[in-house]
Tab-separated table of C-alpha atoms in Angstrom:
chain	number	residue	atom	x	y	z
H	18	MET	CA	29.117	-40.197	39.251
H	19	THR	CA	29.322	-38.635	35.787
H	20	GLU	CA	28.237	-40.168	32.549
H	21	THR	CA	28.985	-38.930	29.024
H	22	ARG	CA	26.521	-39.560	26.207
H	23	PHE	CA	26.864	-38.741	22.511
H	24	THR	CA	24.575	-37.824	19.612
H	25	LYS	CA	24.876	-38.818	15.965
H	26	ASP	CA	25.557	-35.121	15.279
H	27	HIS	CA	28.704	-35.413	17.430
H	28	GLU	CA	27.578	-33.439	20.458
H	29	TYR	CA	28.280	-34.811	23.910
H	30	VAL	CA	26.553	-34.209	27.205
H	31	ARG	CA	28.380	-35.029	30.416
H	32	VAL	CA	25.815	-35.432	33.148
H	33	ASP	CA	26.466	-34.914	36.829
H	34	GLY	CA	23.230	-34.893	38.800
H	35	ALA	CA	20.678	-32.491	37.327
H	36	VAL	CA	23.126	-30.572	35.084
H	37	GLY	CA	24.665	-31.639	31.774
H	38	ILE	CA	27.803	-30.107	30.250
H	39	VAL	CA	27.445	-29.875	26.451
H	40	GLY	CA	30.197	-29.741	23.868
H	41	ILE	CA	31.298	-31.224	20.554
H	42	SER	CA	33.258	-34.449	20.385
H	43	ASP	CA	36.948	-34.696	19.638
H	44	HIS	CA	36.012	-36.292	16.306
H	45	ALA	CA	33.823	-33.255	15.519
H	46	GLN	CA	36.559	-30.722	16.278
H	47	LYS	CA	38.962	-32.650	14.059
H	48	GLN	CA	36.438	-32.631	11.219
H	49	LEU	CA	35.752	-28.909	11.617
H	50	GLY	CA	39.378	-27.843	11.761
H	51	ASP	CA	40.556	-24.635	13.379
H	52	VAL	CA	37.672	-23.076	15.300
H	53	VAL	CA	37.713	-19.278	15.044
H	54	PHE	CA	34.344	-18.253	16.499
H	55	VAL	CA	31.601	-19.647	18.714
H	56	GLU	CA	28.130	-18.303	19.335
H	57	LEU	CA	26.870	-19.486	22.716
H	58	PRO	CA	23.346	-19.386	24.123
H	59	ALA	CA	22.329	-16.931	26.853
H	60	VAL	CA	21.749	-18.171	30.386
H	61	GLY	CA	18.056	-18.849	30.946
H	62	VAL	CA	17.249	-19.932	27.388
H	63	LYS	CA	15.269	-23.186	27.213
H	64	PHE	CA	15.899	-25.752	24.492
H	65	ALA	CA	14.025	-28.840	23.410
H	66	LYS	CA	16.154	-31.828	22.414
H	67	GLY	CA	17.447	-31.211	18.884
H	68	ASP	CA	17.073	-27.409	18.913
H	69	SER	CA	19.908	-25.401	17.418
H	70	ALA	CA	21.665	-24.175	20.558
H	71	ALA	CA	25.094	-22.832	19.517
H	72	VAL	CA	27.225	-22.258	16.441
H	73	VAL	CA	30.848	-23.291	16.026
H	74	GLU	CA	32.704	-21.707	13.105
H	75	SER	CA	35.956	-22.927	11.609
H	76	VAL	CA	37.973	-21.115	8.963
H	77	LYS	CA	35.931	-23.041	6.387
H	78	ALA	CA	32.359	-23.150	7.597
H	79	ALA	CA	29.733	-22.580	10.279
H	80	SER	CA	28.244	-25.607	12.053
H	81	ASP	CA	25.172	-25.757	14.262
H	82	VAL	CA	25.406	-27.417	17.640
H	83	PHE	CA	22.103	-29.045	18.607
H	84	ALA	CA	20.875	-29.477	22.172
H	85	PRO	CA	21.497	-33.184	22.877
H	86	VAL	CA	18.746	-33.144	25.512
H	87	SER	CA	16.043	-30.704	26.618
H	88	GLY	CA	16.845	-28.182	29.310
H	89	GLU	CA	17.606	-24.642	30.431
H	90	VAL	CA	21.000	-23.006	29.948
H	91	VAL	CA	22.598	-22.325	33.333
H	92	GLU	CA	26.084	-21.330	32.179
H	93	ALA	CA	28.016	-20.631	28.954
H	94	ASN	CA	31.774	-21.185	28.706
H	95	GLY	CA	33.339	-17.728	28.541
H	96	ALA	CA	36.751	-19.296	27.958
H	97	VAL	CA	35.801	-20.700	24.532
H	98	ASP	CA	34.080	-17.432	23.659
H	99	ALA	CA	37.402	-15.628	24.263
H	100	THR	CA	39.607	-18.425	22.884
H	101	PRO	CA	37.668	-20.535	20.345
H	102	GLY	CA	40.795	-22.647	19.680
H	103	LEU	CA	40.222	-24.297	23.094
H	104	ILE	CA	37.693	-26.487	21.284
H	105	ASN	CA	40.485	-27.898	19.104
H	106	GLU	CA	42.859	-28.302	22.021
H	107	ASP	CA	40.482	-29.835	24.526
H	108	ALA	CA	37.009	-30.470	23.090
H	109	MET	CA	35.989	-33.006	25.716
H	110	ALA	CA	36.970	-30.962	28.800
H	111	GLY	CA	38.078	-27.285	28.727
H	112	GLY	CA	36.405	-26.741	25.350
H	113	TRP	CA	32.837	-27.369	26.614
H	114	LEU	CA	30.191	-24.942	25.320
H	115	PHE	CA	27.306	-24.616	27.807
H	116	LYS	CA	25.596	-26.282	30.769
H	117	LEU	CA	21.960	-27.354	30.732
H	118	ARG	CA	19.670	-28.108	33.665
H	119	LEU	CA	18.031	-31.236	32.319
H	120	ALA	CA	14.269	-31.037	31.747
H	121	ASN	CA	13.867	-34.726	31.055
H	122	PRO	CA	16.743	-36.957	32.174
H	123	GLY	CA	14.967	-39.903	30.531
H	124	GLU	CA	16.141	-38.523	27.153
H	125	LEU	CA	19.688	-39.604	27.984
H	126	ALA	CA	18.718	-43.208	27.304
H	127	SER	CA	18.261	-42.361	23.609
H	128	LEU	CA	21.883	-41.165	23.296
H	129	MET	CA	24.990	-43.272	22.715
H	130	SER	CA	27.477	-44.415	25.322
H	131	LEU	CA	31.163	-43.769	24.590
H	132	ALA	CA	31.566	-47.353	23.355
H	133	ASP	CA	28.505	-47.035	21.090
H	134	TYR	CA	29.736	-43.682	19.773
H	135	GLU	CA	33.168	-45.106	18.964
H	136	ALA	CA	31.497	-47.949	17.111
H	137	PHE	CA	29.311	-45.407	15.283
H	138	LEU	CA	32.409	-43.427	14.212
H	139	LYS	CA	33.849	-46.584	12.664
H	140	THR	CA	30.769	-46.863	10.464
H	141	LEU	CA	31.470	-43.355	9.112
H	142	ALA	CA	35.035	-44.044	8.052
W	22	MET	CA	28.767	-49.585	-6.370
W	23	SER	CA	29.018	-46.933	-9.054
W	24	GLU	CA	32.416	-45.595	-9.973
W	25	SER	CA	33.216	-42.142	-8.668
W	26	ALA	CA	32.937	-39.500	-11.369
W	27	THR	CA	35.728	-37.421	-9.879
W	28	GLU	CA	39.165	-37.236	-11.426
W	29	ARG	CA	42.549	-37.225	-9.712
W	30	THR	CA	45.623	-35.114	-10.307
W	31	PRO	CA	49.087	-36.715	-10.745
W	32	LEU	CA	49.781	-35.850	-7.069
W	33	TYR	CA	46.735	-37.647	-5.612
W	34	ALA	CA	48.741	-40.496	-4.084
W	35	LEU	CA	51.191	-38.014	-2.557
W	36	HIS	CA	48.332	-36.004	-1.006
W	37	VAL	CA	46.971	-39.167	0.604
W	38	GLU	CA	50.441	-40.157	1.817
W	39	LEU	CA	50.838	-36.668	3.362
W	40	GLY	CA	47.608	-37.113	5.341
W	41	ALA	CA	45.432	-34.777	3.290
W	42	ARG	CA	41.720	-34.548	3.842
W	43	ILE	CA	40.392	-35.064	0.318
W	44	ALA	CA	37.133	-33.654	-1.016
W	45	PRO	CA	35.663	-33.180	-4.476
W	46	PHE	CA	36.318	-29.775	-6.051
W	47	ALA	CA	35.443	-28.894	-9.651
W	48	GLY	CA	35.263	-32.588	-10.533
W	49	TYR	CA	38.585	-33.521	-8.896
W	50	ASP	CA	39.436	-35.218	-5.611
W	51	MET	CA	41.570	-32.444	-4.131
W	52	PRO	CA	43.402	-31.911	-0.833
W	53	ILE	CA	41.417	-29.461	1.302
W	54	GLN	CA	43.961	-29.474	4.107
W	55	TYR	CA	46.787	-31.553	5.532
W	56	SER	CA	47.301	-32.542	9.159
W	57	SER	CA	48.508	-29.140	10.376
W	58	GLY	CA	45.218	-27.487	9.365
W	59	ILE	CA	44.122	-24.445	7.387
W	60	LEU	CA	45.295	-21.792	9.882
W	61	ALA	CA	48.827	-23.178	10.109
W	62	GLU	CA	49.034	-23.763	6.340
W	63	HIS	CA	47.882	-20.213	5.648
W	64	LEU	CA	50.413	-18.676	8.035
W	65	HIS	CA	53.184	-20.952	6.744
W	66	THR	CA	52.604	-19.674	3.206
W	67	ARG	CA	52.776	-16.063	4.363
W	68	SER	CA	56.024	-16.635	6.305
W	69	LEU	CA	57.940	-19.289	4.277
W	70	ALA	CA	56.758	-21.233	1.244
W	71	GLY	CA	53.645	-23.283	0.496
W	72	LEU	CA	53.338	-25.916	-2.243
W	73	PHE	CA	49.926	-26.092	-3.930
W	74	ASP	CA	48.743	-28.708	-6.420
W	75	VAL	CA	46.708	-26.805	-9.001
W	76	SER	CA	46.902	-29.509	-11.658
W	77	HIS	CA	43.101	-29.536	-11.858
W	78	MET	CA	43.252	-26.193	-13.636
W	79	GLY	CA	42.984	-26.166	-17.411
W	80	GLN	CA	46.196	-25.686	-19.362
W	81	ALA	CA	46.221	-25.149	-23.107
W	82	ARG	CA	48.334	-23.657	-25.857
W	83	LEU	CA	47.190	-21.567	-28.772
W	84	GLU	CA	49.338	-22.012	-31.870
W	85	GLY	CA	49.360	-19.997	-35.041
W	86	GLY	CA	51.666	-18.489	-37.609
W	87	SER	CA	52.720	-15.417	-35.653
W	88	HIS	CA	52.122	-13.652	-32.361
W	89	ALA	CA	49.948	-11.076	-34.117
W	90	GLU	CA	47.754	-13.789	-35.607
W	91	VAL	CA	47.282	-15.727	-32.340
W	92	ALA	CA	46.804	-12.538	-30.297
W	93	GLU	CA	44.163	-11.286	-32.691
W	94	ALA	CA	42.320	-14.604	-32.425
W	95	LEU	CA	42.372	-14.536	-28.609
W	96	GLU	CA	41.358	-10.875	-28.395
W	97	ARG	CA	37.969	-11.805	-29.895
W	98	PHE	CA	37.159	-13.575	-26.596
W	99	CYS	CA	38.742	-11.307	-23.992
W	100	PRO	CA	39.260	-7.585	-23.308
W	101	ALA	CA	43.005	-7.556	-22.526
W	102	ASP	CA	45.562	-6.208	-24.997
W	103	ILE	CA	47.174	-9.482	-26.049
W	104	LYS	CA	48.857	-8.044	-29.145
W	105	SER	CA	51.121	-5.910	-26.943
W	106	LEU	CA	51.988	-8.858	-24.659
W	107	ALA	CA	55.786	-8.881	-24.818
W	108	PRO	CA	57.867	-12.052	-25.096
W	109	GLY	CA	58.416	-13.555	-21.638
W	110	ARG	CA	55.387	-11.841	-20.111
W	111	GLN	CA	52.071	-12.936	-18.612
W	112	ARG	CA	48.748	-11.100	-18.446
W	113	TYR	CA	45.468	-11.664	-16.561
W	114	THR	CA	42.182	-11.450	-18.469
W	115	GLN	CA	38.633	-12.830	-18.738
W	116	PHE	CA	36.582	-14.630	-21.376
W	117	LEU	CA	33.390	-12.594	-21.767
W	118	ASN	CA	29.891	-13.384	-23.025
W	119	ALA	CA	27.909	-11.140	-25.387
W	120	GLU	CA	26.606	-9.151	-22.407
W	121	GLY	CA	30.089	-8.581	-21.006
W	122	GLY	CA	29.577	-11.160	-18.236
W	123	VAL	CA	32.573	-13.259	-17.203
W	124	ILE	CA	32.635	-16.807	-18.622
W	125	ASP	CA	35.989	-17.419	-16.896
W	126	ASP	CA	39.116	-15.604	-15.787
W	127	LEU	CA	42.526	-16.763	-16.948
W	128	MET	CA	46.246	-16.173	-17.277
W	129	VAL	CA	47.802	-15.768	-20.724
W	130	SER	CA	51.560	-16.054	-21.121
W	131	ARG	CA	54.035	-15.781	-23.967
W	132	GLY	CA	57.380	-17.538	-23.810
W	133	PRO	CA	60.510	-15.416	-24.372
W	134	ALA	CA	61.116	-16.924	-27.804
W	135	ALA	CA	57.474	-17.468	-28.729
W	136	ASP	CA	56.096	-15.961	-31.906
W	137	GLY	CA	52.740	-17.583	-32.469
W	138	GLU	CA	52.327	-19.496	-29.196
W	139	LEU	CA	50.370	-18.457	-26.116
W	140	ASN	CA	49.916	-20.513	-22.949
W	141	LEU	CA	46.564	-20.326	-21.176
W	142	VAL	CA	45.653	-21.337	-17.608
W	143	VAL	CA	41.895	-21.408	-16.896
W	144	ASN	CA	39.752	-22.529	-13.973
W	145	ALA	CA	39.085	-26.251	-13.492
W	146	SER	CA	35.350	-25.721	-13.147
W	147	ARG	CA	35.182	-23.845	-16.470
W	148	LYS	CA	37.797	-25.490	-18.656
W	149	ALA	CA	35.383	-27.614	-20.680
W	150	ILE	CA	33.216	-24.560	-21.422
W	151	ASP	CA	36.250	-22.373	-22.209
W	152	PHE	CA	37.909	-24.796	-24.593
W	153	THR	CA	34.653	-25.586	-26.407
W	154	LEU	CA	34.041	-21.865	-26.808
W	155	LEU	CA	37.512	-21.245	-28.214
W	156	GLU	CA	37.397	-24.206	-30.580
W	157	SER	CA	34.004	-23.160	-31.917
W	158	ASP	CA	35.227	-19.779	-33.029
W	159	LEU	CA	38.979	-19.822	-33.692
W	160	PRO	CA	40.166	-19.066	-37.237
W	161	ALA	CA	41.376	-22.135	-39.126
W	162	SER	CA	44.984	-20.946	-38.873
W	163	VAL	CA	45.008	-20.977	-35.038
W	164	ARG	CA	44.872	-24.247	-33.094
W	165	LEU	CA	43.975	-24.916	-29.471
W	166	ILE	CA	46.065	-27.684	-27.926
W	167	ARG	CA	44.883	-28.965	-24.556
W	168	LEU	CA	47.865	-29.726	-22.333
W	169	GLU	CA	46.270	-32.641	-20.511
W	170	HIS	CA	49.615	-34.339	-19.941
W	171	MET	CA	50.878	-31.350	-17.903
W	172	ALA	CA	50.633	-30.839	-14.137
W	173	LEU	CA	50.633	-27.409	-12.478
W	174	LEU	CA	52.209	-26.639	-9.115
W	175	ALA	CA	52.327	-23.306	-7.299
W	176	LEU	CA	55.102	-22.438	-4.862
W	177	GLN	CA	54.036	-19.352	-2.936
W	178	GLY	CA	55.517	-17.286	-0.136
W	179	PRO	CA	58.558	-15.161	0.666
W	180	ALA	CA	60.938	-18.164	0.587
W	181	ALA	CA	59.642	-19.509	-2.753
W	182	VAL	CA	62.328	-17.754	-4.809
W	183	ALA	CA	65.198	-19.040	-2.647
W	184	VAL	CA	63.865	-22.597	-2.825
W	185	LEU	CA	63.426	-22.636	-6.596
W	186	HIS	CA	66.788	-20.958	-7.100
W	187	ARG	CA	68.392	-23.793	-5.098
W	188	LEU	CA	66.841	-26.337	-7.477
W	189	ALA	CA	67.874	-24.436	-10.625
W	190	PRO	CA	70.883	-22.265	-9.724
W	191	GLU	CA	71.581	-21.456	-13.376
W	192	GLY	CA	67.971	-20.590	-14.133
W	193	GLY	CA	68.118	-16.893	-13.276
W	194	LEU	CA	64.863	-17.267	-11.351
W	195	ALA	CA	65.654	-14.625	-8.746
W	196	ALA	CA	65.809	-11.928	-11.400
W	197	MET	CA	62.423	-12.765	-12.937
W	198	PRO	CA	59.996	-9.853	-12.589
W	199	PHE	CA	56.420	-10.269	-11.380
W	200	MET	CA	54.252	-11.674	-14.224
W	201	ALA	CA	57.260	-12.880	-16.199
W	202	ALA	CA	57.000	-16.319	-17.833
W	203	ARG	CA	59.541	-18.662	-19.413
W	204	PRO	CA	60.897	-22.197	-19.671
W	205	VAL	CA	63.274	-23.387	-16.936
W	206	ARG	CA	65.102	-26.697	-16.578
W	207	PHE	CA	65.194	-28.415	-13.186
W	208	GLY	CA	67.715	-31.117	-14.013
W	209	GLU	CA	65.940	-33.527	-16.373
W	210	ILE	CA	62.611	-31.691	-16.044
W	211	ALA	CA	61.651	-29.136	-18.676
W	212	ALA	CA	59.183	-26.799	-16.950
W	213	PHE	CA	57.453	-23.579	-17.940
W	214	ILE	CA	57.189	-21.178	-15.045
W	215	SER	CA	55.650	-17.802	-14.298
W	216	ARG	CA	56.306	-15.470	-11.383
W	217	SER	CA	52.732	-15.202	-10.216
W	218	GLY	CA	50.151	-16.982	-8.122
W	219	TYR	CA	46.945	-16.451	-6.243
W	220	THR	CA	47.921	-15.847	-2.631
W	221	GLY	CA	49.105	-12.226	-2.659
W	222	GLU	CA	52.660	-13.472	-1.978
W	223	ASP	CA	55.709	-13.603	-4.194
W	224	GLY	CA	55.847	-16.980	-5.867
W	225	PHE	CA	55.810	-19.121	-8.968
W	226	GLU	CA	53.495	-21.361	-10.933
W	227	ILE	CA	55.291	-24.318	-12.467
W	228	SER	CA	53.882	-26.273	-15.404
W	229	LEU	CA	55.625	-29.610	-15.935
W	230	PRO	CA	54.952	-33.055	-17.405
W	231	ALA	CA	52.451	-34.980	-15.289
W	232	ASP	CA	54.709	-38.034	-14.975
W	233	GLN	CA	57.469	-35.916	-13.403
W	234	ALA	CA	55.208	-33.932	-11.069
W	235	GLU	CA	55.311	-36.208	-8.021
W	236	GLY	CA	59.090	-36.460	-8.031
W	237	PHE	CA	59.426	-32.703	-8.390
W	238	ALA	CA	56.890	-32.087	-5.610
W	239	ARG	CA	58.876	-34.430	-3.328
W	240	ARG	CA	62.064	-32.487	-4.083
W	241	LEU	CA	60.322	-29.233	-3.170
W	242	LEU	CA	58.843	-30.719	0.012
W	243	ALA	CA	62.318	-31.899	1.055
W	244	GLU	CA	63.422	-28.258	1.262
W	245	PRO	CA	63.123	-26.990	4.846
W	246	GLU	CA	60.951	-23.960	3.998
W	247	VAL	CA	58.300	-25.867	2.054
W	248	ALA	CA	55.042	-27.347	3.380
W	249	PRO	CA	52.099	-28.754	1.390
W	250	ILE	CA	49.063	-26.462	1.372
W	251	GLY	CA	45.474	-27.444	0.588
W	252	LEU	CA	42.599	-25.666	-1.087
W	253	GLY	CA	41.242	-24.419	2.254
W	254	ALA	CA	44.239	-22.182	2.825
W	255	ARG	CA	44.387	-21.337	-0.879
W	256	ASP	CA	40.916	-19.851	-0.437
W	257	SER	CA	41.701	-17.916	2.775
W	258	LEU	CA	44.938	-16.590	1.227
W	259	ARG	CA	43.240	-15.338	-1.944
W	260	LEU	CA	40.381	-13.825	0.071
W	261	GLU	CA	42.844	-11.862	2.228
W	262	ALA	CA	44.594	-10.798	-0.992
W	263	GLY	CA	41.257	-9.490	-2.336
W	264	LEU	CA	41.385	-11.743	-5.410
W	265	CYS	CA	38.298	-12.944	-7.273
W	266	LEU	CA	37.359	-16.622	-7.339
W	267	TYR	CA	35.229	-17.804	-10.248
W	268	GLY	CA	31.768	-18.883	-9.123
W	269	HIS	CA	31.965	-16.485	-6.184
W	270	GLU	CA	33.061	-12.967	-7.191
W	271	LEU	CA	32.805	-13.753	-10.905
W	272	ASP	CA	30.078	-15.349	-12.994
W	273	GLU	CA	28.274	-14.790	-16.278
W	274	SER	CA	26.090	-12.031	-14.793
W	275	ILE	CA	29.042	-9.958	-13.540
W	276	ASP	CA	31.195	-7.763	-15.771
W	277	PRO	CA	34.883	-7.075	-15.087
W	278	ILE	CA	34.285	-3.401	-14.307
W	279	GLU	CA	31.936	-4.010	-11.400
W	280	ALA	CA	34.322	-6.762	-10.274
W	281	GLY	CA	37.043	-4.114	-9.934
W	282	LEU	CA	39.094	-5.578	-12.794
W	283	SER	CA	39.194	-2.535	-15.088
W	284	TRP	CA	42.985	-2.475	-14.588
W	285	SER	CA	43.093	-5.664	-16.679
W	286	ILE	CA	41.616	-3.899	-19.755
W	287	GLN	CA	44.363	-1.930	-21.448
W	288	LYS	CA	43.843	1.412	-23.159
W	289	ARG	CA	43.728	0.248	-26.776
W	290	ARG	CA	40.974	-2.281	-26.052
W	291	ARG	CA	38.912	0.268	-24.084
W	292	SER	CA	38.812	2.598	-27.064
W	293	GLU	CA	38.692	0.025	-29.875
W	294	GLY	CA	36.345	-2.497	-28.266
W	295	GLY	CA	36.068	-5.583	-30.465
W	296	PHE	CA	35.469	-8.049	-27.605
W	297	PRO	CA	32.169	-9.593	-26.419
W	298	GLY	CA	30.033	-7.153	-24.413
W	299	ALA	CA	32.241	-4.204	-25.361
W	300	ALA	CA	29.300	-1.780	-25.360
W	301	ARG	CA	28.303	-2.582	-21.767
W	302	ILE	CA	31.904	-2.474	-20.609
W	303	GLN	CA	32.693	0.821	-22.322
W	304	LYS	CA	29.551	2.301	-20.747
W	305	ALA	CA	30.523	1.008	-17.286
W	306	LEU	CA	34.031	2.428	-17.741
W	307	ALA	CA	32.632	5.832	-18.716
W	308	GLU	CA	29.824	6.116	-16.182
W	309	GLY	CA	30.942	3.863	-13.365
W	310	PRO	CA	29.215	0.544	-12.634
W	311	ALA	CA	25.885	0.390	-10.789
W	312	ARG	CA	27.306	-2.091	-8.261
W	313	ARG	CA	30.831	-2.784	-7.127
W	314	ARG	CA	32.824	-5.570	-5.535
W	315	VAL	CA	33.967	-4.413	-2.102
W	316	GLY	CA	35.808	-5.692	0.940
W	317	LEU	CA	33.716	-6.134	4.093
W	318	ARG	CA	34.851	-6.152	7.716
W	319	PRO	CA	32.328	-7.318	10.313
W	320	ASP	CA	32.694	-5.391	13.584
W	321	GLY	CA	32.863	-8.394	15.897
W	322	ARG	CA	34.390	-11.858	15.675
W	323	ALA	CA	31.554	-13.610	13.829
W	324	PRO	CA	32.294	-14.410	10.175
W	325	ALA	CA	29.697	-13.773	7.461
W	326	ARG	CA	29.632	-16.500	4.820
W	327	GLU	CA	28.923	-16.602	1.110
W	328	GLY	CA	25.283	-15.823	0.371
W	329	ALA	CA	24.693	-13.564	3.386
W	330	GLU	CA	22.481	-10.614	2.454
W	331	ILE	CA	23.982	-7.131	2.744
W	332	VAL	CA	21.658	-4.338	3.904
W	333	ASP	CA	22.278	-0.594	4.159
W	334	ALA	CA	21.986	1.503	7.321
W	335	ALA	CA	18.206	1.716	6.791
W	336	GLY	CA	17.903	-2.071	6.433
W	337	ALA	CA	17.291	-2.092	2.658
W	338	PRO	CA	18.921	-4.995	0.729
W	339	ILE	CA	21.877	-3.782	-1.357
W	340	GLY	CA	23.765	-6.963	-2.228
W	341	ARG	CA	25.197	-10.291	-1.129
W	342	VAL	CA	28.413	-11.673	0.307
W	343	THR	CA	30.293	-13.662	-2.362
W	344	SER	CA	33.108	-15.016	-0.144
W	345	GLY	CA	33.457	-14.776	3.594
W	346	GLY	CA	35.348	-16.318	6.440
W	347	PHE	CA	38.147	-15.716	8.845
W	348	GLY	CA	41.403	-14.102	7.725
W	349	PRO	CA	44.209	-15.876	9.599
W	350	SER	CA	46.779	-13.137	8.886
W	351	VAL	CA	44.254	-10.344	9.470
W	352	GLY	CA	43.158	-12.072	12.685
W	353	ALA	CA	39.517	-11.183	12.106
W	354	PRO	CA	36.546	-12.074	9.935
W	355	ILE	CA	36.687	-10.748	6.368
W	356	ALA	CA	34.404	-10.961	3.344
W	357	MET	CA	33.858	-9.703	-0.170
W	358	GLY	CA	30.561	-8.936	-1.830
W	359	TYR	CA	28.712	-6.688	-4.231
W	360	VAL	CA	26.922	-3.520	-3.086
W	361	ASP	CA	25.232	-0.660	-4.927
W	362	ARG	CA	27.444	2.251	-5.887
W	363	ALA	CA	26.077	4.538	-3.111
W	364	ASN	CA	27.418	2.183	-0.417
W	365	ALA	CA	30.710	1.151	-2.003
W	366	ALA	CA	33.126	3.677	-0.475
W	367	PRO	CA	35.529	2.384	2.199
W	368	GLY	CA	34.125	3.164	5.626
W	369	ALA	CA	30.465	2.886	4.539
W	370	ARG	CA	28.402	1.319	7.332
W	371	LEU	CA	26.168	-1.601	6.510
W	372	SER	CA	24.962	-4.871	7.987
W	373	LEU	CA	25.358	-8.501	6.963
W	374	ILE	CA	22.440	-10.800	7.750
W	375	VAL	CA	23.886	-13.800	9.595
W	376	ARG	CA	21.496	-16.382	11.087
W	377	ALA	CA	18.616	-13.925	10.586
W	378	LYS	CA	20.330	-11.197	12.636
W	379	PRO	CA	22.104	-8.068	11.326
W	380	LEU	CA	25.852	-8.143	11.882
W	381	ALA	CA	27.336	-4.612	11.833
W	382	ALA	CA	30.109	-4.220	9.255
W	383	ARG	CA	31.879	-1.624	7.175
W	384	VAL	CA	33.237	-1.456	3.656
W	385	ALA	CA	37.004	-1.979	3.782
W	386	PRO	CA	39.725	-1.363	1.213
W	387	LEU	CA	41.128	-4.378	-0.660
W	388	PRO	CA	43.381	-6.222	-0.227
W	389	PHE	CA	42.877	-7.051	3.453
W	390	HIS	CA	46.499	-8.200	3.672
W	391	PRO	CA	49.096	-6.235	1.660
W	392	HIS	CA	50.362	-7.877	-1.514
W	393	ALA	CA	54.012	-8.916	-1.370
W	394	TYR	CA	54.627	-9.445	-5.090
W	395	ARG	CA	58.143	-8.930	-6.387
W	396	ARG	CA	58.625	-5.292	-7.347
W	397	ASP	CA	61.356	-4.066	-9.646
């Protein structure tokens, strides 16, 4: 049973058991435009919720990706490192950035459900 | 709700209709990109033809009794040889302050039949300052007329000439040399065009009445080679072409010699002086500037952005990045910045501080992407 939660900074974490897959939302990739470079965290690095964990760079600008929840990096997506445009093509699946072993699954409750996130996006328009 | 302070160009409604992402730039709501995105727009301009709305830029005309009189008046503000500007020609120059720093950079053109009229195109962000400066110090016999009722479009790319020729077959556009300027009629529209631009490609800038601009833009966009291009790609194109952008490579603390613009100061002005900051500029020409604008190529894939510190091989600060990003045609990160003279030669190794870490880079020749201007 997987569950996807979103932050107000447009990260998502898709949780399956003890591990969460982190990426940026489809809305975020559209706002950024063509992604040309990503800087991913090393396996073993521990983040607290809200730490700067990765950088996604478009032609225009560099954007920080914040850890949506606390945890330890267990894998980084080599495919987006080699082909940053994957984030534009498939942000919510193939364009994921890194996987975290959750330190405190209770933090998920503070994040938005898909329905809440979609409602939040409407307030930005 | 307070009213927005930003202005709109005559093409604003068309940008919105075309799906542009709009953002404020130099006091105007401008299209940053359209739906295809900056990468695609950049590559389209390099392969076919891109249409840019640059109506936010400042257009003005200087009028006086003769070319010699108007040229002499303008030469008091800038270091280019305007007196020798031939009919039908355009020249690039800068307004300078008393220390030789750049107040703005601009294009000056003289129509083929003009004797006592010069057309100026200045940066949007500086036009108020420029025009106030000129008006404060022009002789009574020379008038500055702000062309606020005129729009400015740029059509850039290898197909630009074929497209414009199709719209004005009798206009002789194909034979215009690079940096030529003259009036052209597109049906009922009386335009003034120059064969120039700011992308490194062949192309034209087209000045036309604001109320005819949208219709003309629609005619251009109906041609199969033409796509609308936003300011995002305009910036990546000019960066690849190694061209200065005011507020980045140029400001009031930077002189044209260190900016690598000595080519724009013709021989007579170098020897005679008679422009603001002439002493500093003549010294820099004779001795070489202490710092220089250079191209920078990071070794890896990570771009360095404006403001990044540049350090030498020993880690000592030697300058800052003034523009940086990804070059879509180069296929790699590129940047420009200022470094001390000792580190300015192509191939020099240095580092750019990105997110508190040194990013290995080298000084690279400019432009990053070869210019494709029309050559005669």
